[in-house]
Tab-separated table of C-alpha atoms in Angstrom:
chain	number	residue	atom	x	y	z
A	6	MET	CA	83.920	-48.919	122.327
A	7	LYS	CA	87.605	-49.394	121.516
A	8	LEU	CA	86.884	-52.995	120.526
A	9	ILE	CA	83.830	-52.140	118.425
A	10	ILE	CA	85.556	-49.611	116.152
A	11	PRO	CA	88.375	-51.960	114.968
A	12	ALA	CA	85.775	-54.687	114.367
A	13	LEU	CA	83.738	-52.333	112.183
A	14	ILE	CA	86.883	-51.432	110.233
A	15	ILE	CA	87.648	-55.118	109.594
A	16	ILE	CA	84.077	-55.782	108.385
A	17	ALA	CA	84.275	-52.781	106.049
A	18	ILE	CA	87.547	-54.085	104.578
A	19	LEU	CA	86.062	-57.547	104.035
A	20	LEU	CA	82.989	-56.128	102.330
A	21	ALA	CA	85.134	-53.972	100.099
A	22	GLY	CA	87.194	-57.008	99.183
A	23	CYS	CA	84.066	-58.973	98.278
A	24	GLN	CA	82.851	-56.117	96.102
A	25	GLU	CA	86.222	-55.950	94.405
A	26	LEU	CA	86.116	-59.682	93.636
A	27	LYS	CA	82.571	-59.355	92.303
A	28	ASN	CA	83.670	-56.741	89.815
A	29	ILE	CA	86.413	-58.883	88.288
A	30	LYS	CA	85.663	-59.538	84.613
A	31	LEU	CA	86.363	-62.934	83.087
A	32	PRO	CA	87.591	-62.992	79.478
A	33	GLY	CA	84.895	-63.821	76.916
A	34	ILE	CA	82.036	-63.960	79.417
A	35	ASP	CA	80.113	-61.310	81.352
A	36	ASN	CA	79.794	-61.300	85.131
A	37	GLU	CA	75.993	-61.227	84.976
A	38	VAL	CA	75.794	-64.511	83.053
A	39	GLU	CA	72.874	-66.746	84.015
A	40	THR	CA	73.793	-70.438	84.031
A	41	SER	CA	72.226	-73.755	84.942
A	42	SER	CA	74.116	-76.767	86.192
A	43	GLY	CA	73.990	-80.317	84.884
A	44	SER	CA	72.151	-82.296	82.231
A	45	ILE	CA	70.203	-85.584	82.476
A	46	THR	CA	70.669	-87.657	85.611
A	47	ALA	CA	69.437	-91.279	85.625
A	48	TYR	CA	69.948	-93.611	88.578
A	49	PHE	CA	68.347	-96.631	90.233
A	50	VAL	CA	65.880	-95.909	93.004
A	51	ASN	CA	64.839	-99.574	93.101
A	52	PRO	CA	66.882	-101.540	93.889
A	53	LYS	CA	69.306	-99.166	95.535
A	54	THR	CA	72.948	-100.219	95.593
A	55	GLY	CA	73.586	-102.387	98.619
A	56	GLY	CA	69.857	-102.935	99.131
A	57	ASN	CA	67.816	-106.098	99.494
A	58	VAL	CA	65.024	-107.513	97.349
A	59	LEU	CA	62.510	-109.929	98.911
A	60	SER	CA	61.904	-113.023	96.791
A	61	GLU	CA	58.272	-113.470	97.788
A	62	TYR	CA	57.197	-110.158	96.204
A	63	PRO	CA	57.128	-108.979	92.548
A	64	PHE	CA	60.300	-107.167	91.572
A	65	SER	CA	59.989	-103.910	89.592
A	66	PRO	CA	63.282	-102.084	88.927
A	67	ALA	CA	62.888	-98.297	88.742
A	68	ILE	CA	65.147	-95.542	87.435
A	69	ARG	CA	64.645	-91.874	88.236
A	70	VAL	CA	65.331	-89.479	85.350
A	71	LYS	CA	65.565	-85.712	85.635
A	72	SER	CA	67.003	-82.838	83.624
A	73	LEU	CA	69.279	-80.731	85.814
A	74	GLY	CA	70.141	-78.325	83.014
A	75	GLY	CA	68.015	-75.946	80.985
A	76	TYR	CA	67.351	-78.013	77.870
A	77	GLU	CA	64.165	-79.983	77.206
A	78	SER	CA	65.081	-83.533	76.326
A	79	GLU	CA	63.821	-86.917	75.202
A	80	GLY	CA	65.399	-90.336	75.214
A	81	GLN	CA	65.201	-93.890	76.491
A	82	THR	CA	66.636	-96.054	79.251
A	83	CYS	CA	67.313	-99.769	78.777
A	84	ILE	CA	68.119	-102.258	81.545
A	85	SER	CA	70.069	-105.508	81.272
A	86	GLY	CA	72.121	-107.909	83.380
A	87	LEU	CA	69.383	-109.775	85.243
A	88	ASP	CA	69.378	-113.580	85.062
A	89	SER	CA	66.108	-114.542	83.366
A	90	ASN	CA	66.222	-117.942	85.080
A	91	ILE	CA	65.950	-116.174	88.442
A	92	PHE	CA	63.935	-113.105	87.419
A	93	SER	CA	61.114	-114.707	85.492
A	94	GLY	CA	59.626	-112.515	82.784
A	95	PHE	CA	62.815	-110.564	82.069
A	96	SER	CA	63.659	-110.694	78.362
A	97	GLY	CA	67.331	-109.790	78.642
A	98	CYS	CA	66.836	-106.168	77.539
A	99	GLU	CA	63.910	-103.882	78.291
A	100	CYS	CA	63.548	-100.208	77.409
A	101	THR	CA	61.334	-97.299	78.394
A	102	THR	CA	61.198	-93.852	76.785
A	103	PHE	CA	61.010	-90.535	78.606
A	104	GLN	CA	60.589	-86.806	78.016
A	105	GLN	CA	61.828	-83.992	80.183
A	106	VAL	CA	59.710	-80.893	79.544
A	107	LYS	CA	59.420	-77.862	81.824
A	108	ASP	CA	56.175	-77.579	83.748
A	109	ASP	CA	54.064	-74.420	84.153
A	110	SER	CA	56.483	-73.094	86.785
A	111	GLY	CA	59.446	-73.503	84.426
A	112	ILE	CA	61.154	-76.437	86.163
A	113	PHE	CA	61.718	-80.099	85.332
A	114	GLN	CA	59.980	-82.749	87.415
A	115	PRO	CA	61.657	-86.137	87.968
A	116	GLU	CA	60.225	-89.081	86.059
A	117	ASP	CA	60.381	-92.639	87.415
A	118	LEU	CA	60.801	-95.324	84.744
A	119	THR	CA	59.618	-98.747	85.924
A	120	PHE	CA	60.298	-102.185	84.454
A	121	GLY	CA	58.668	-105.547	85.062
A	122	PRO	CA	57.303	-106.697	87.408
A	123	TYR	CA	59.299	-109.944	87.498
A	124	THR	CA	58.698	-113.031	89.574
A	125	ILE	CA	61.742	-114.208	91.500
A	126	HIS	CA	62.588	-117.938	91.558
A	127	ILE	CA	65.592	-118.649	93.742
A	128	THR	CA	67.374	-121.519	95.383
A	129	LYS	CA	69.665	-121.303	98.365
A	130	ASP	CA	72.633	-120.684	96.028
A	131	ASP	CA	70.837	-117.758	94.369
A	132	ARG	CA	70.781	-115.756	97.603
A	133	LYS	CA	73.790	-113.739	96.524
A	134	GLU	CA	74.661	-110.371	95.067
A	135	HIS	CA	73.085	-109.541	91.708
A	136	ILE	CA	73.728	-106.649	89.322
A	137	VAL	CA	71.280	-104.749	87.133
A	138	SER	CA	72.643	-102.214	84.631
A	139	ALA	CA	71.091	-99.354	82.691
A	140	VAL	CA	72.044	-97.400	79.581
A	141	THR	CA	70.369	-94.009	79.096
A	142	ARG	CA	70.602	-92.337	75.691
A	143	TYR	CA	69.090	-88.950	75.038
A	144	LEU	CA	68.939	-85.814	72.943
A	145	TYR	CA	70.349	-82.771	74.686
A	146	GLY	CA	71.806	-79.374	73.956
A	147	ASN	CA	72.897	-75.927	75.091
A	148	GLU	CA	71.311	-72.552	74.457
A	149	VAL	CA	73.823	-69.727	74.467
A	150	LYS	CA	72.963	-66.052	74.186
A	151	ALA	CA	75.735	-63.665	73.165
A	152	ASN	CA	76.079	-60.048	72.125
A	153	ILE	CA	78.056	-60.104	68.884
A	154	CYS	CA	79.633	-57.037	67.317
A	155	ILE	CA	79.146	-55.526	63.870
A	156	SER	CA	81.338	-52.546	63.007
A	157	LYS	CA	80.873	-50.223	60.034
A	158	ASP	CA	84.678	-50.001	59.782
A	159	ILE	CA	85.637	-53.340	58.277
A	160	TYR	CA	89.337	-52.879	58.949
A	161	GLU	CA	89.637	-51.085	62.303
A	162	ASN	CA	87.392	-53.167	64.545
A	163	THR	CA	89.858	-54.344	67.165
A	164	GLY	CA	87.526	-53.328	70.002
A	165	CYS	CA	84.655	-55.274	68.474
A	166	SER	CA	84.264	-58.642	70.201
A	167	PRO	CA	81.333	-60.849	71.308
A	168	SER	CA	80.383	-61.554	74.912
A	169	ILE	CA	78.249	-64.350	76.367
A	170	THR	CA	75.244	-63.109	78.344
A	171	SER	CA	73.677	-66.451	79.332
A	172	SER	CA	74.324	-70.142	78.804
A	173	THR	CA	72.524	-73.317	79.808
A	174	SER	CA	74.615	-76.286	80.849
A	175	GLY	CA	74.821	-79.815	79.523
A	176	PRO	CA	77.340	-82.529	78.708
A	177	LEU	CA	79.052	-79.743	76.757
A	178	ASP	CA	80.287	-76.721	78.677
A	179	ILE	CA	80.497	-73.593	76.508
A	180	THR	CA	83.783	-71.871	77.344
A	181	SER	CA	83.893	-68.961	74.880
A	182	ILE	CA	82.676	-67.450	71.607
A	183	GLU	CA	85.141	-65.816	69.254
A	184	GLN	CA	84.302	-63.660	66.245
A	185	GLU	CA	86.295	-62.810	63.141
A	186	THR	CA	85.390	-60.222	60.482
A	187	ILE	CA	86.564	-61.009	56.935
A	188	PRO	CA	86.443	-58.068	54.446
A	189	ILE	CA	84.946	-59.207	51.125
A	190	SER	CA	84.682	-55.807	49.463
A	191	GLU	CA	84.501	-52.192	50.609
A	192	ASP	CA	81.020	-52.585	52.091
A	193	VAL	CA	80.642	-56.361	52.442
A	194	VAL	CA	82.019	-58.648	55.141
A	195	THR	CA	81.705	-62.239	56.285
A	196	LEU	CA	81.367	-62.838	60.024
A	197	ILE	CA	82.762	-66.057	61.476
A	198	PHE	CA	81.776	-67.242	64.965
A	199	ARG	CA	83.755	-69.944	66.748
A	200	ILE	CA	82.020	-71.515	69.736
A	201	LYS	CA	84.438	-73.398	71.960
A	202	ALA	CA	83.164	-76.123	74.286
A	203	THR	CA	84.462	-78.936	76.493
A	204	GLN	CA	82.825	-82.189	77.552
A	205	GLU	CA	82.023	-81.916	81.266
A	206	GLU	CA	79.644	-84.804	81.996
A	207	ASN	CA	80.642	-88.440	82.511
A	208	GLY	CA	79.444	-90.482	79.559
A	209	ARG	CA	79.956	-90.241	75.825
A	210	PHE	CA	78.498	-88.628	72.736
A	211	ILE	CA	76.791	-91.015	70.324
A	212	PRO	CA	75.551	-90.835	66.722
A	213	GLU	CA	71.871	-89.956	66.346
A	214	GLU	CA	71.231	-93.330	64.696
A	215	ASP	CA	72.183	-95.133	67.931
A	216	MET	CA	69.873	-93.265	70.304
A	217	ASN	CA	67.022	-95.765	69.885
A	218	GLY	CA	69.252	-98.834	69.805
A	219	GLN	CA	68.068	-101.276	72.480
A	220	CYS	CA	71.019	-102.717	74.424
A	221	THR	CA	73.131	-102.631	71.265
A	222	PRO	CA	76.692	-101.282	71.112
A	223	VAL	CA	77.341	-97.885	69.561
A	224	ASN	CA	78.412	-97.881	65.919
A	225	LEU	CA	82.106	-97.101	66.292
A	226	GLU	CA	82.462	-96.418	62.562
A	227	GLU	CA	80.085	-93.431	62.781
A	228	LEU	CA	81.402	-90.405	64.669
A	229	PRO	CA	78.872	-88.483	66.782
A	230	LYS	CA	78.085	-84.932	65.661
A	231	VAL	CA	77.198	-81.594	67.184
A	232	GLU	CA	74.641	-79.520	65.287
A	233	ALA	CA	74.033	-75.798	65.767
A	234	ARG	CA	71.788	-73.041	64.496
A	235	VAL	CA	71.548	-69.301	65.121
A	236	LYS	CA	68.464	-67.229	65.933
A	237	GLY	CA	68.076	-63.472	66.115
A	238	PHE	CA	70.517	-62.311	63.440
A	239	PRO	CA	69.589	-58.664	62.668
A	240	THR	CA	69.404	-59.022	58.869
A	241	ARG	CA	68.141	-61.606	56.404
A	242	THR	CA	71.683	-62.778	55.787
A	243	PRO	CA	71.638	-66.522	56.622
A	244	VAL	CA	73.939	-67.755	59.360
A	245	VAL	CA	75.034	-71.323	58.635
A	246	CYS	CA	76.709	-73.564	61.222
A	247	LYS	CA	78.769	-76.562	60.167
A	248	ASP	CA	78.134	-79.924	61.831
A	249	VAL	CA	81.114	-80.942	63.964
A	250	GLU	CA	82.297	-84.524	64.313
A	251	ILE	CA	83.333	-85.155	67.917
A	252	GLU	CA	86.750	-86.635	68.596
A	253	GLY	CA	88.045	-86.180	72.136
A	254	LYS	CA	86.614	-83.762	74.683
A	255	GLU	CA	87.212	-80.431	72.919
A	256	VAL	CA	84.689	-79.109	70.385
A	257	ILE	CA	84.824	-76.021	68.153
A	258	ILE	CA	81.618	-75.104	66.301
A	259	VAL	CA	81.981	-72.683	63.378
A	260	CYS	CA	79.072	-70.525	62.143
A	261	GLU	CA	79.285	-68.086	59.230
A	262	ALA	CA	77.240	-65.091	58.101
A	263	LYS	CA	78.461	-64.786	54.531
A	264	ASP	CA	78.431	-61.587	52.452
A	265	LEU	CA	76.838	-59.279	55.001
A	266	ASN	CA	76.169	-55.920	53.337
A	267	LEU	CA	76.939	-52.951	55.615
A	268	ILE	CA	75.353	-50.320	53.325
A	269	GLY	CA	71.610	-49.930	52.794
A	270	PRO	CA	69.740	-49.097	49.541
A	271	GLY	CA	70.075	-45.355	50.205
A	272	GLY	CA	73.834	-45.575	50.469
A	273	THR	CA	73.845	-45.085	54.245
A	274	SER	CA	75.411	-47.356	56.839
A	275	ILE	CA	73.004	-49.976	58.206
A	276	PHE	CA	74.896	-50.319	61.494
A	277	GLY	CA	76.478	-47.764	63.791
A	278	ASP	CA	79.843	-48.070	65.490
A	279	ASN	CA	80.221	-51.411	67.281
A	280	TYR	CA	76.602	-52.508	66.948
A	281	ASN	CA	75.941	-55.280	69.528
A	282	PRO	CA	72.828	-57.352	68.725
A	283	GLU	CA	72.082	-60.429	70.831
A	284	LEU	CA	72.113	-63.802	69.063
A	285	THR	CA	71.005	-67.191	70.333
A	286	PHE	CA	73.166	-70.193	69.474
A	287	GLU	CA	71.276	-73.486	69.816
A	288	ILE	CA	73.558	-76.508	70.059
A	289	ARG	CA	72.223	-80.060	69.752
A	290	TYR	CA	73.761	-83.539	70.226
A	291	PHE	CA	73.090	-87.058	71.526
A	292	PHE	CA	74.607	-88.477	74.698
A	293	GLU	CA	74.837	-91.757	76.609
A	294	THR	CA	75.310	-92.492	80.310
A	295	THR	CA	75.381	-95.759	82.250
A	296	SER	CA	74.484	-96.765	85.786
A	297	SER	CA	74.165	-99.981	87.784
A	298	SER	CA	72.985	-101.314	91.097
A	299	ARG	CA	74.277	-104.232	93.171
A	300	PHE	CA	71.662	-105.854	95.392
A	301	THR	CA	70.919	-109.056	97.279
A	302	VAL	CA	67.875	-111.298	96.942
A	303	GLN	CA	66.523	-112.618	100.216
């Protein structure tokens, strides 16, 4: 019994500590935020790196594509690098499109993209390591829900700040949303939202014009852009988001609700103190990843 009581005390302390950690609030984001992890993954399932391909059978490279985030996507994968003298029928660049759409249970199913088949013609010297490469370009995005704040006092609204309630993941990781209230007149304000994000995935953003380019280099003169729109604003005041040209890994998206009237036709306040409607910020961009496989023909 003497041993049991101290053990129970230790367990109680540990549980209390866990509860205390759970209740810690992170700045700019709520503890109950729902998130998903990842974006589009595309990798060779045939041939696998380090694997063997038998020369007496048709050769059909295959790439498995799946969305690991929460955004429905479309794009294409192109393969290159195979020697057409050895892999008969290969044109030098071949592409296949794909779509990642949630099924009836709300999840994404993997999609296998196949190429070929090619006939292999080898000599003794060709029994060596070969490389096949793939470029996957796709449309992706993030959906961020946040409770913004509208205060009827246009000057004393220091306690009025937005908070993220849920965010899907992607090549961009949404780190925070900031809000600024600009007084225009006694009863009119402009709300400015700044969405801050960081590139998290390996790969690079590309211009929309390059998404369907088949084994062609990205146009380096055209900077890729992030587009955004807002849904769920509580009045008819339009919320306009500016397209952002991407340079580096940090992105700030600015959206404005201009000339928001705080007083209704009857002269009464439309909003109460620190009104917190939920908005949805939809962010859209184009991304590119690469993969390769080294294999041996036998």
